[in-house]
C-alpha cells in the first residue's frame, strides 16, 4: 500500500474569498467528491475574528484534509493526506476558480508503507521523498 500527501500553497487570492466559509466548503466538497474520499464526520471550521481567516479540518476514512486561509496575506495553505494513492487533482485550476489564486505551488510526498520486519535497524526509518509536482501560475 502506498499513500500520498499533498501540500498546497496558493497566493494572490481574493481576500473576501478566503473569509467566506461557503467558498471553502465548496472547495472541500469538490476535493472529496472528485477524489472519492469518505468523510468520517462533520468538517470543523474556525474563523478568526481579527483577520477573518479560516481553518478547516475534515477527518477522512483515508486520513485528513485541512486548510488555513490568510486573507491579510492573500494566501491559503491546504494539506491532503491519503493512505492510498489517488489520481492527481488540479489544485491550481480549482483554486484559481474558487479563490482567485494567481499562483499555486503543489508539493507531494509519496508515503510508502514497509512492514517493520522488512527494515533493518541500520537503515534510516524515514527519508525525504518529496516529489515536486511543479508550480502553476495563472
Short mmCIF file of N, CA, C and O in Angstrom, two decimals:
data_model
loop_
_atom_site.label_atom_id
_atom_site.label_comp_id
_atom_site.label_asym_id
_atom_site.label_seq_id
_atom_site.Cartn_x
_atom_site.Cartn_y
_atom_site.Cartn_z
N UNK A 1 0.85 -1.17 0.00
CA UNK A 1 0.00 0.00 0.00
C UNK A 1 0.90 1.24 0.00
O UNK A 1 1.90 1.28 0.68
N UNK A 2 0.53 2.22 -0.76
CA UNK A 2 1.25 3.48 -0.79
C UNK A 2 0.28 4.63 -0.64
O UNK A 2 -0.76 4.66 -1.28
N UNK A 3 0.67 5.57 0.20
CA UNK A 3 -0.15 6.76 0.38
C UNK A 3 0.50 7.95 -0.30
O UNK A 3 1.59 7.85 -0.86
N UNK A 4 -0.19 9.06 -0.24
CA UNK A 4 0.33 10.29 -0.83
C UNK A 4 -0.17 11.47 0.00
O UNK A 4 -1.27 11.45 0.55
N UNK A 5 0.68 12.47 0.11
CA UNK A 5 0.31 13.69 0.81
C UNK A 5 0.58 14.87 -0.11
O UNK A 5 1.64 14.94 -0.72
N UNK A 6 -0.40 15.76 -0.21
CA UNK A 6 -0.24 16.98 -0.99
C UNK A 6 -0.18 18.17 -0.04
O UNK A 6 -1.00 18.29 0.86
N UNK A 7 0.79 19.04 -0.27
CA UNK A 7 0.92 20.30 0.45
C UNK A 7 0.78 21.40 -0.59
O UNK A 7 1.57 21.45 -1.55
N UNK A 8 -0.21 22.23 -0.44
CA UNK A 8 -0.57 23.21 -1.46
C UNK A 8 -0.53 24.61 -0.86
O UNK A 8 -1.07 24.84 0.22
N UNK A 9 0.12 25.52 -1.58
CA UNK A 9 0.15 26.93 -1.19
C UNK A 9 -0.36 27.75 -2.36
O UNK A 9 0.12 27.58 -3.48
N UNK A 10 -1.32 28.61 -2.08
CA UNK A 10 -1.88 29.47 -3.13
C UNK A 10 -1.68 30.92 -2.71
O UNK A 10 -1.87 31.28 -1.54
N UNK A 11 -1.30 31.75 -3.66
CA UNK A 11 -1.04 33.17 -3.40
C UNK A 11 -1.82 34.03 -4.40
O UNK A 11 -2.26 33.55 -5.44
N UNK A 12 -1.96 35.31 -4.06
CA UNK A 12 -2.70 36.23 -4.91
C UNK A 12 -4.19 35.98 -4.87
O UNK A 12 -4.91 36.32 -5.81
N UNK A 13 -4.67 35.39 -3.78
CA UNK A 13 -6.09 35.05 -3.64
C UNK A 13 -6.90 36.29 -3.27
O UNK A 13 -6.38 37.23 -2.66
N UNK A 14 -8.16 36.27 -3.61
CA UNK A 14 -9.09 37.35 -3.24
C UNK A 14 -9.38 37.24 -1.74
O UNK A 14 -9.91 36.23 -1.28
N UNK A 15 -9.02 38.26 -0.96
CA UNK A 15 -9.22 38.18 0.49
C UNK A 15 -10.65 37.85 0.91
O UNK A 15 -10.86 37.08 1.84
N UNK A 16 -11.65 38.40 0.19
CA UNK A 16 -13.04 38.12 0.56
C UNK A 16 -13.38 36.64 0.38
O UNK A 16 -14.18 36.08 1.14
N UNK A 17 -12.77 35.97 -0.60
CA UNK A 17 -13.00 34.54 -0.79
C UNK A 17 -12.38 33.73 0.35
O UNK A 17 -12.91 32.69 0.74
N UNK A 18 -11.26 34.21 0.86
CA UNK A 18 -10.57 33.49 1.94
C UNK A 18 -11.29 33.66 3.28
O UNK A 18 -11.00 32.93 4.23
N UNK A 19 -12.22 34.60 3.35
CA UNK A 19 -13.03 34.82 4.55
C UNK A 19 -14.41 34.17 4.43
O UNK A 19 -15.21 34.24 5.37
N UNK A 20 -14.70 33.58 3.28
CA UNK A 20 -16.04 33.07 3.00
C UNK A 20 -16.11 31.56 3.25
O UNK A 20 -15.55 30.77 2.49
N UNK A 21 -16.81 31.19 4.30
CA UNK A 21 -16.93 29.79 4.67
C UNK A 21 -17.59 28.95 3.58
O UNK A 21 -17.18 27.81 3.34
N UNK A 22 -18.56 29.49 2.88
CA UNK A 22 -19.23 28.73 1.81
C UNK A 22 -18.27 28.40 0.68
O UNK A 22 -18.35 27.32 0.08
N UNK A 23 -17.35 29.30 0.38
CA UNK A 23 -16.35 29.04 -0.66
C UNK A 23 -15.46 27.88 -0.25
O UNK A 23 -15.16 26.98 -1.06
N UNK A 24 -15.03 27.85 1.00
CA UNK A 24 -14.16 26.78 1.48
C UNK A 24 -14.91 25.46 1.58
O UNK A 24 -14.35 24.39 1.28
N UNK A 25 -16.18 25.50 1.94
CA UNK A 25 -17.00 24.28 1.94
C UNK A 25 -17.09 23.72 0.52
O UNK A 25 -17.01 22.50 0.32
N UNK A 26 -17.26 24.60 -0.43
CA UNK A 26 -17.33 24.16 -1.84
C UNK A 26 -16.01 23.51 -2.26
O UNK A 26 -16.00 22.48 -2.93
N UNK A 27 -14.88 24.11 -1.86
CA UNK A 27 -13.57 23.54 -2.17
C UNK A 27 -13.45 22.13 -1.58
O UNK A 27 -13.05 21.19 -2.28
N UNK A 28 -13.79 21.96 -0.32
CA UNK A 28 -13.71 20.65 0.32
C UNK A 28 -14.64 19.66 -0.38
O UNK A 28 -14.27 18.50 -0.58
N UNK A 29 -15.84 20.10 -0.76
CA UNK A 29 -16.77 19.22 -1.46
C UNK A 29 -16.20 18.77 -2.80
O UNK A 29 -16.30 17.59 -3.16
N UNK A 30 -15.61 19.70 -3.55
CA UNK A 30 -15.04 19.34 -4.85
C UNK A 30 -13.90 18.33 -4.68
O UNK A 30 -13.81 17.36 -5.43
N UNK A 31 -13.04 18.55 -3.71
CA UNK A 31 -11.91 17.64 -3.49
C UNK A 31 -12.42 16.26 -3.09
O UNK A 31 -12.01 15.25 -3.68
N UNK A 32 -13.30 16.19 -2.10
CA UNK A 32 -13.74 14.89 -1.61
C UNK A 32 -14.58 14.14 -2.65
O UNK A 32 -14.43 12.92 -2.80
N UNK A 33 -15.41 14.85 -3.40
CA UNK A 33 -16.21 14.18 -4.42
C UNK A 33 -15.35 13.72 -5.60
O UNK A 33 -15.46 12.58 -6.05
N UNK A 34 -14.51 14.61 -6.11
CA UNK A 34 -13.68 14.26 -7.27
C UNK A 34 -12.71 13.12 -6.99
O UNK A 34 -12.44 12.30 -7.87
N UNK A 35 -12.16 13.08 -5.78
CA UNK A 35 -11.18 12.04 -5.44
C UNK A 35 -11.81 10.85 -4.72
O UNK A 35 -11.11 9.94 -4.29
N UNK A 36 -13.15 10.87 -4.61
CA UNK A 36 -13.90 9.79 -3.97
C UNK A 36 -13.38 9.48 -2.57
O UNK A 36 -13.11 8.33 -2.20
N UNK A 37 -13.27 10.55 -1.78
CA UNK A 37 -12.83 10.43 -0.39
C UNK A 37 -14.06 10.33 0.51
O UNK A 37 -15.11 10.88 0.19
N UNK A 38 -13.91 9.64 1.62
CA UNK A 38 -15.04 9.39 2.52
C UNK A 38 -14.86 10.17 3.83
O UNK A 38 -13.92 9.91 4.57
N UNK A 39 -15.80 11.08 4.07
CA UNK A 39 -15.78 11.86 5.32
C UNK A 39 -16.22 10.98 6.48
O UNK A 39 -17.17 10.22 6.37
N UNK A 40 -15.52 11.12 7.60
CA UNK A 40 -15.84 10.36 8.80
C UNK A 40 -16.88 11.10 9.65
O UNK A 40 -17.67 10.49 10.35
N UNK A 41 -16.86 12.42 9.59
CA UNK A 41 -17.80 13.22 10.38
C UNK A 41 -17.92 14.59 9.77
O UNK A 41 -17.49 14.83 8.64
N UNK A 42 -18.49 15.50 10.54
CA UNK A 42 -18.65 16.88 10.08
C UNK A 42 -17.30 17.59 10.07
O UNK A 42 -16.49 17.42 10.98
N UNK A 43 -17.08 18.38 9.05
CA UNK A 43 -15.88 19.21 8.99
C UNK A 43 -15.96 20.26 10.09
O UNK A 43 -17.01 20.84 10.34
N UNK A 44 -14.84 20.48 10.74
CA UNK A 44 -14.75 21.50 11.78
C UNK A 44 -14.16 22.77 11.18
O UNK A 44 -13.15 22.71 10.46
N UNK A 45 -14.78 23.91 11.48
CA UNK A 45 -14.34 25.20 10.95
C UNK A 45 -14.12 26.18 12.09
O UNK A 45 -14.88 26.17 13.06
N UNK A 46 -13.13 27.02 11.94
CA UNK A 46 -12.92 28.11 12.90
C UNK A 46 -12.56 29.36 12.11
O UNK A 46 -11.66 29.34 11.27
N UNK A 47 -13.29 30.45 12.38
CA UNK A 47 -13.00 31.72 11.73
C UNK A 47 -12.40 32.67 12.77
O UNK A 47 -12.95 32.85 13.85
N UNK A 48 -11.26 33.25 12.43
CA UNK A 48 -10.56 34.13 13.34
C UNK A 48 -11.17 35.53 13.29
O UNK A 48 -11.34 36.09 12.20
N UNK A 49 -11.49 36.11 14.44
CA UNK A 49 -12.19 37.40 14.45
C UNK A 49 -11.37 38.57 13.92
O UNK A 49 -11.92 39.45 13.28
N UNK A 50 -10.08 38.60 14.15
CA UNK A 50 -9.30 39.76 13.74
C UNK A 50 -9.13 39.84 12.22
O UNK A 50 -9.33 40.88 11.61
N UNK A 51 -8.72 38.73 11.60
CA UNK A 51 -8.42 38.75 10.16
C UNK A 51 -9.52 38.17 9.31
O UNK A 51 -9.56 38.40 8.11
N UNK A 52 -10.38 37.36 9.92
CA UNK A 52 -11.41 36.67 9.16
C UNK A 52 -10.89 35.41 8.50
O UNK A 52 -11.62 34.74 7.78
N UNK A 53 -9.62 35.08 8.72
CA UNK A 53 -9.06 33.84 8.18
C UNK A 53 -9.79 32.64 8.75
O UNK A 53 -10.42 32.71 9.81
N UNK A 54 -9.73 31.55 8.02
CA UNK A 54 -10.48 30.34 8.40
C UNK A 54 -9.53 29.15 8.43
O UNK A 54 -8.67 29.00 7.56
N UNK A 55 -9.73 28.30 9.43
CA UNK A 55 -9.08 27.00 9.50
C UNK A 55 -10.17 25.95 9.41
O UNK A 55 -11.20 26.07 10.09
N UNK A 56 -9.96 24.94 8.56
CA UNK A 56 -10.91 23.86 8.43
C UNK A 56 -10.20 22.52 8.49
O UNK A 56 -9.08 22.39 7.99
N UNK A 57 -10.85 21.54 9.11
CA UNK A 57 -10.29 20.19 9.22
C UNK A 57 -11.39 19.18 8.99
O UNK A 57 -12.43 19.21 9.66
N UNK A 58 -11.12 18.29 8.04
CA UNK A 58 -12.07 17.23 7.72
C UNK A 58 -11.37 15.89 7.91
O UNK A 58 -10.36 15.61 7.26
N UNK A 59 -11.90 15.09 8.83
CA UNK A 59 -11.37 13.76 9.05
C UNK A 59 -11.92 12.84 7.98
O UNK A 59 -13.13 12.81 7.73
N UNK A 60 -11.04 12.12 7.32
CA UNK A 60 -11.42 11.22 6.23
C UNK A 60 -11.12 9.78 6.61
O UNK A 60 -10.18 9.54 7.37
N UNK A 61 -11.85 8.84 6.05
CA UNK A 61 -11.50 7.43 6.24
C UNK A 61 -10.10 7.19 5.70
O UNK A 61 -9.36 6.35 6.21
N UNK A 62 -9.71 7.98 4.70
CA UNK A 62 -8.38 7.86 4.09
C UNK A 62 -7.32 8.68 4.81
O UNK A 62 -6.15 8.55 4.53
N UNK A 63 -7.68 9.57 5.71
CA UNK A 63 -6.80 10.36 6.56
C UNK A 63 -7.43 11.72 6.84
O UNK A 63 -8.38 11.81 7.58
N UNK A 64 -6.89 12.82 6.20
CA UNK A 64 -7.44 14.14 6.54
C UNK A 64 -7.26 15.15 5.41
O UNK A 64 -6.42 14.98 4.53
N UNK A 65 -8.05 16.21 5.51
CA UNK A 65 -7.99 17.36 4.62
C UNK A 65 -8.05 18.60 5.51
O UNK A 65 -8.94 18.70 6.36
N UNK A 66 -7.08 19.49 5.37
CA UNK A 66 -7.03 20.69 6.20
C UNK A 66 -6.73 21.91 5.35
O UNK A 66 -6.04 21.82 4.33
N UNK A 67 -7.24 23.06 5.79
CA UNK A 67 -6.98 24.32 5.11
C UNK A 67 -6.79 25.43 6.14
O UNK A 67 -7.39 25.38 7.23
N UNK A 68 -5.93 26.36 5.81
CA UNK A 68 -5.72 27.57 6.61
C UNK A 68 -5.69 28.73 5.63
O UNK A 68 -4.92 28.70 4.67
N UNK A 69 -6.53 29.74 5.85
CA UNK A 69 -6.52 30.89 4.96
C UNK A 69 -5.95 32.10 5.70
O UNK A 69 -6.13 32.26 6.91
N UNK A 70 -5.29 32.95 4.93
CA UNK A 70 -4.66 34.16 5.46
C UNK A 70 -5.06 35.33 4.55
O UNK A 70 -4.30 35.73 3.67
N UNK A 71 -6.28 35.87 4.75
CA UNK A 71 -6.74 36.97 3.88
C UNK A 71 -5.79 38.16 3.89
O UNK A 71 -5.62 38.82 2.87
N UNK A 72 -5.18 38.42 5.04
CA UNK A 72 -4.28 39.57 5.15
C UNK A 72 -3.03 39.41 4.28
O UNK A 72 -2.36 40.38 3.95
N UNK A 73 -2.71 38.17 3.89
CA UNK A 73 -1.58 37.89 3.01
C UNK A 73 -2.02 37.36 1.65
O UNK A 73 -1.19 36.93 0.85
N UNK A 74 -3.32 37.32 1.41
CA UNK A 74 -3.91 36.81 0.17
C UNK A 74 -3.40 35.40 -0.13
O UNK A 74 -3.09 35.07 -1.28
N UNK A 75 -3.33 34.55 0.91
CA UNK A 75 -2.79 33.21 0.70
C UNK A 75 -3.62 32.15 1.43
O UNK A 75 -4.39 32.44 2.34
N UNK A 76 -3.40 30.93 0.98
CA UNK A 76 -4.11 29.77 1.50
C UNK A 76 -3.13 28.61 1.54
O UNK A 76 -2.32 28.45 0.62
N UNK A 77 -3.17 27.82 2.59
CA UNK A 77 -2.38 26.59 2.70
C UNK A 77 -3.35 25.43 2.86
O UNK A 77 -4.27 25.51 3.67
N UNK A 78 -3.13 24.37 2.11
CA UNK A 78 -4.01 23.21 2.14
C UNK A 78 -3.15 21.96 2.26
O UNK A 78 -2.07 21.89 1.67
N UNK A 79 -3.63 20.99 3.03
CA UNK A 79 -2.93 19.72 3.18
C UNK A 79 -3.95 18.61 3.02
O UNK A 79 -5.00 18.62 3.66
N UNK A 80 -3.63 17.66 2.15
CA UNK A 80 -4.46 16.48 1.94
C UNK A 80 -3.58 15.26 2.06
O UNK A 80 -2.59 15.14 1.33
N UNK A 81 -3.91 14.38 2.99
CA UNK A 81 -3.17 13.14 3.15
C UNK A 81 -4.12 11.99 2.88
O UNK A 81 -5.24 11.97 3.41
N UNK A 82 -3.70 11.07 2.04
CA UNK A 82 -4.47 9.87 1.72
C UNK A 82 -3.59 8.65 1.98
O UNK A 82 -2.45 8.61 1.50
N UNK A 83 -4.11 7.68 2.68
CA UNK A 83 -3.32 6.49 2.99
C UNK A 83 -3.26 5.53 1.80
O UNK A 83 -2.56 4.52 1.86
N UNK A 84 -3.99 5.82 0.76
CA UNK A 84 -3.88 5.07 -0.50
C UNK A 84 -3.73 6.08 -1.63
O UNK A 84 -4.23 7.20 -1.56
N UNK A 85 -3.02 5.68 -2.67
CA UNK A 85 -2.77 6.59 -3.79
C UNK A 85 -4.08 7.07 -4.41
O UNK A 85 -5.04 6.33 -4.48
N UNK A 86 -4.07 8.30 -4.84
CA UNK A 86 -5.18 8.89 -5.57
C UNK A 86 -4.60 9.54 -6.82
O UNK A 86 -3.42 9.87 -6.87
N UNK A 87 -5.46 9.75 -7.79
CA UNK A 87 -5.02 10.43 -9.01
C UNK A 87 -4.66 11.87 -8.68
O UNK A 87 -5.06 12.41 -7.65
N UNK A 88 -3.89 12.49 -9.56
CA UNK A 88 -3.55 13.91 -9.39
C UNK A 88 -4.82 14.74 -9.51
O UNK A 88 -5.73 14.40 -10.26
N UNK A 89 -4.86 15.81 -8.78
CA UNK A 89 -6.00 16.73 -8.82
C UNK A 89 -5.48 18.09 -9.19
O UNK A 89 -4.40 18.49 -8.73
N UNK A 90 -6.18 18.82 -10.02
CA UNK A 90 -5.71 20.11 -10.49
C UNK A 90 -6.02 21.21 -9.47
O UNK A 90 -6.97 21.98 -9.61
N UNK A 91 -5.20 21.24 -8.41
CA UNK A 91 -5.39 22.23 -7.36
C UNK A 91 -5.32 23.64 -7.93
O UNK A 91 -6.11 24.51 -7.54
N UNK A 92 -4.37 23.91 -8.82
CA UNK A 92 -4.18 25.26 -9.37
C UNK A 92 -5.45 25.75 -10.07
O UNK A 92 -5.88 26.89 -9.85
N UNK A 93 -6.04 24.92 -10.88
CA UNK A 93 -7.26 25.30 -11.61
C UNK A 93 -8.40 25.59 -10.64
O UNK A 93 -9.07 26.63 -10.73
N UNK A 94 -8.63 24.70 -9.70
CA UNK A 94 -9.74 24.87 -8.76
C UNK A 94 -9.53 26.08 -7.86
O UNK A 94 -10.48 26.82 -7.58
N UNK A 95 -8.30 26.30 -7.39
CA UNK A 95 -8.05 27.44 -6.52
C UNK A 95 -8.12 28.76 -7.28
O UNK A 95 -8.56 29.78 -6.73
N UNK A 96 -7.74 28.75 -8.54
CA UNK A 96 -7.90 29.96 -9.37
C UNK A 96 -9.38 30.28 -9.53
O UNK A 96 -9.79 31.44 -9.39
N UNK A 97 -10.18 29.26 -9.78
CA UNK A 97 -11.62 29.46 -9.97
C UNK A 97 -12.35 29.84 -8.69
O UNK A 97 -13.23 30.69 -8.72
N UNK A 98 -12.00 29.22 -7.58
CA UNK A 98 -12.74 29.43 -6.34
C UNK A 98 -12.28 30.64 -5.52
O UNK A 98 -13.11 31.34 -4.94
N UNK A 99 -10.98 30.86 -5.43
CA UNK A 99 -10.48 31.95 -4.57
C UNK A 99 -9.63 32.95 -5.33
O UNK A 99 -9.05 33.84 -4.73
N UNK A 100 -9.56 32.81 -6.65
CA UNK A 100 -8.82 33.76 -7.47
C UNK A 100 -7.31 33.67 -7.35
O UNK A 100 -6.61 34.64 -7.62
N UNK A 101 -6.79 32.51 -6.96
CA UNK A 101 -5.34 32.35 -6.79
C UNK A 101 -4.61 32.65 -8.09
O UNK A 101 -4.96 32.13 -9.14
N UNK A 102 -3.59 33.50 -8.01
CA UNK A 102 -2.80 33.82 -9.20
C UNK A 102 -1.60 32.88 -9.33
O UNK A 102 -1.05 32.74 -10.41
N UNK A 103 -1.20 32.25 -8.23
CA UNK A 103 -0.13 31.24 -8.30
C UNK A 103 -0.39 30.17 -7.25
O UNK A 103 -0.87 30.46 -6.15
N UNK A 104 -0.09 28.95 -7.62
CA UNK A 104 -0.29 27.80 -6.73
C UNK A 104 0.92 26.91 -6.83
O UNK A 104 1.37 26.57 -7.93
N UNK A 105 1.45 26.52 -5.68
CA UNK A 105 2.55 25.57 -5.62
C UNK A 105 2.03 24.30 -4.97
O UNK A 105 1.42 24.35 -3.89
N UNK A 106 2.26 23.19 -5.63
CA UNK A 106 1.81 21.89 -5.14
C UNK A 106 3.03 21.01 -4.96
O UNK A 106 3.81 20.83 -5.88
N UNK A 107 3.19 20.49 -3.75
CA UNK A 107 4.24 19.51 -3.49
C UNK A 107 3.57 18.23 -3.04
O UNK A 107 2.55 18.28 -2.34
N UNK A 108 4.12 17.11 -3.45
CA UNK A 108 3.56 15.84 -2.98
C UNK A 108 4.68 14.99 -2.41
O UNK A 108 5.84 15.11 -2.81
N UNK A 109 4.28 14.16 -1.46
CA UNK A 109 5.21 13.23 -0.84
C UNK A 109 4.58 11.85 -0.92
O UNK A 109 3.46 11.65 -0.45
N UNK A 110 5.29 10.93 -1.56
CA UNK A 110 4.85 9.54 -1.58
C UNK A 110 5.10 8.97 -0.19
O UNK A 110 6.15 9.20 0.41
N UNK A 111 4.15 8.25 0.33
CA UNK A 111 4.26 7.66 1.66
C UNK A 111 4.21 6.14 1.54
O UNK A 111 3.16 5.53 1.70
N UNK A 112 5.36 5.53 1.22
CA UNK A 112 5.37 4.07 1.10
C UNK A 112 5.29 3.43 2.49
O UNK A 112 5.88 3.94 3.45
N UNK A 113 4.57 2.35 2.58
CA UNK A 113 4.44 1.63 3.83
C UNK A 113 5.21 0.33 3.71
O UNK A 113 4.92 -0.50 2.86
N UNK A 114 6.21 0.17 4.55
CA UNK A 114 7.04 -1.02 4.54
C UNK A 114 6.87 -1.69 5.90
O UNK A 114 7.07 -1.04 6.94
N UNK A 115 6.51 -2.97 5.91
CA UNK A 115 6.39 -3.66 7.20
C UNK A 115 7.69 -3.56 8.00
O UNK A 115 8.78 -3.62 7.43
N UNK A 116 7.58 -3.41 9.31
CA UNK A 116 8.75 -3.24 10.18
C UNK A 116 9.75 -4.38 10.02
O UNK A 116 10.95 -4.18 10.11
N UNK A 117 9.28 -5.59 9.74
CA UNK A 117 10.17 -6.74 9.59
C UNK A 117 11.08 -6.60 8.37
O UNK A 117 12.12 -7.23 8.29
N UNK A 118 10.70 -5.75 7.41
CA UNK A 118 11.48 -5.59 6.19
C UNK A 118 12.55 -4.52 6.31
O UNK A 118 13.32 -4.31 5.39
N UNK A 119 12.61 -3.80 7.41
CA UNK A 119 13.63 -2.78 7.60
C UNK A 119 14.62 -3.26 8.65
O UNK A 119 14.26 -3.95 9.59
N UNK A 120 15.87 -2.92 8.46
CA UNK A 120 16.87 -3.29 9.46
C UNK A 120 17.14 -2.10 10.35
O UNK A 120 16.85 -0.96 9.99
N UNK A 121 17.70 -2.34 11.49
CA UNK A 121 17.98 -1.25 12.42
C UNK A 121 19.02 -0.29 11.89
O UNK A 121 19.09 0.85 12.31
N UNK A 122 19.84 -0.73 10.94
CA UNK A 122 20.86 0.16 10.40
C UNK A 122 20.32 1.08 9.31
O UNK A 122 20.95 2.04 8.93
N UNK A 123 19.12 0.78 8.80
CA UNK A 123 18.53 1.61 7.76
C UNK A 123 17.78 2.78 8.40
O UNK A 123 17.18 2.63 9.45
N UNK A 124 17.83 3.94 7.76
CA UNK A 124 17.03 5.04 8.29
C UNK A 124 15.55 4.69 8.21
O UNK A 124 15.11 4.03 7.27
N UNK A 125 14.77 5.11 9.19
CA UNK A 125 13.35 4.79 9.24
C UNK A 125 12.50 5.76 8.43
O UNK A 125 11.36 5.50 8.18
N UNK A 126 13.07 6.90 8.07
CA UNK A 126 12.32 7.84 7.25
C UNK A 126 13.30 8.58 6.35
O UNK A 126 14.48 8.67 6.65
N UNK A 127 12.77 9.04 5.26
CA UNK A 127 13.58 9.80 4.31
C UNK A 127 12.68 10.81 3.63
O UNK A 127 11.49 10.59 3.49
N UNK A 128 13.27 11.91 3.22
CA UNK A 128 12.51 12.91 2.49
C UNK A 128 12.36 12.44 1.06
O UNK A 128 13.33 12.32 0.33
N UNK A 129 11.12 12.13 0.69
CA UNK A 129 10.85 11.67 -0.67
C UNK A 129 10.00 12.68 -1.41
O UNK A 129 9.16 12.31 -2.21
N UNK A 130 10.21 13.94 -1.10
CA UNK A 130 9.42 14.99 -1.75
C UNK A 130 9.56 14.91 -3.25
O UNK A 130 10.66 14.81 -3.78
N UNK A 131 8.45 14.95 -3.90
CA UNK A 131 8.41 14.94 -5.35
C UNK A 131 7.66 16.17 -5.81
O UNK A 131 6.43 16.17 -5.85
N UNK A 132 8.35 17.27 -6.10
CA UNK A 132 7.61 18.48 -6.52
C UNK A 132 6.83 18.21 -7.79
O UNK A 132 7.35 17.64 -8.73
N UNK A 133 5.58 18.60 -7.75
CA UNK A 133 4.73 18.46 -8.93
C UNK A 133 4.82 19.69 -9.79
O UNK A 133 4.23 19.74 -10.85
N UNK A 134 5.51 20.68 -9.28
CA UNK A 134 5.67 21.91 -10.05
C UNK A 134 4.76 23.00 -9.54
O UNK A 134 3.98 22.81 -8.63
N UNK A 135 4.88 24.12 -10.14
CA UNK A 135 4.08 25.28 -9.80
C UNK A 135 3.22 25.64 -10.99
O UNK A 135 3.63 25.44 -12.12
N UNK A 136 2.10 26.14 -10.68
CA UNK A 136 1.23 26.63 -11.75
C UNK A 136 0.92 28.08 -11.47
O UNK A 136 0.61 28.45 -10.35
N UNK A 137 1.05 28.90 -12.45
CA UNK A 137 0.72 30.32 -12.30
C UNK A 137 -0.34 30.67 -13.32
O UNK A 137 -0.23 30.31 -14.48
N UNK A 138 -1.35 31.33 -12.85
CA UNK A 138 -2.45 31.72 -13.73
C UNK A 138 -2.48 33.23 -13.82
O UNK A 138 -2.16 33.93 -12.97
#
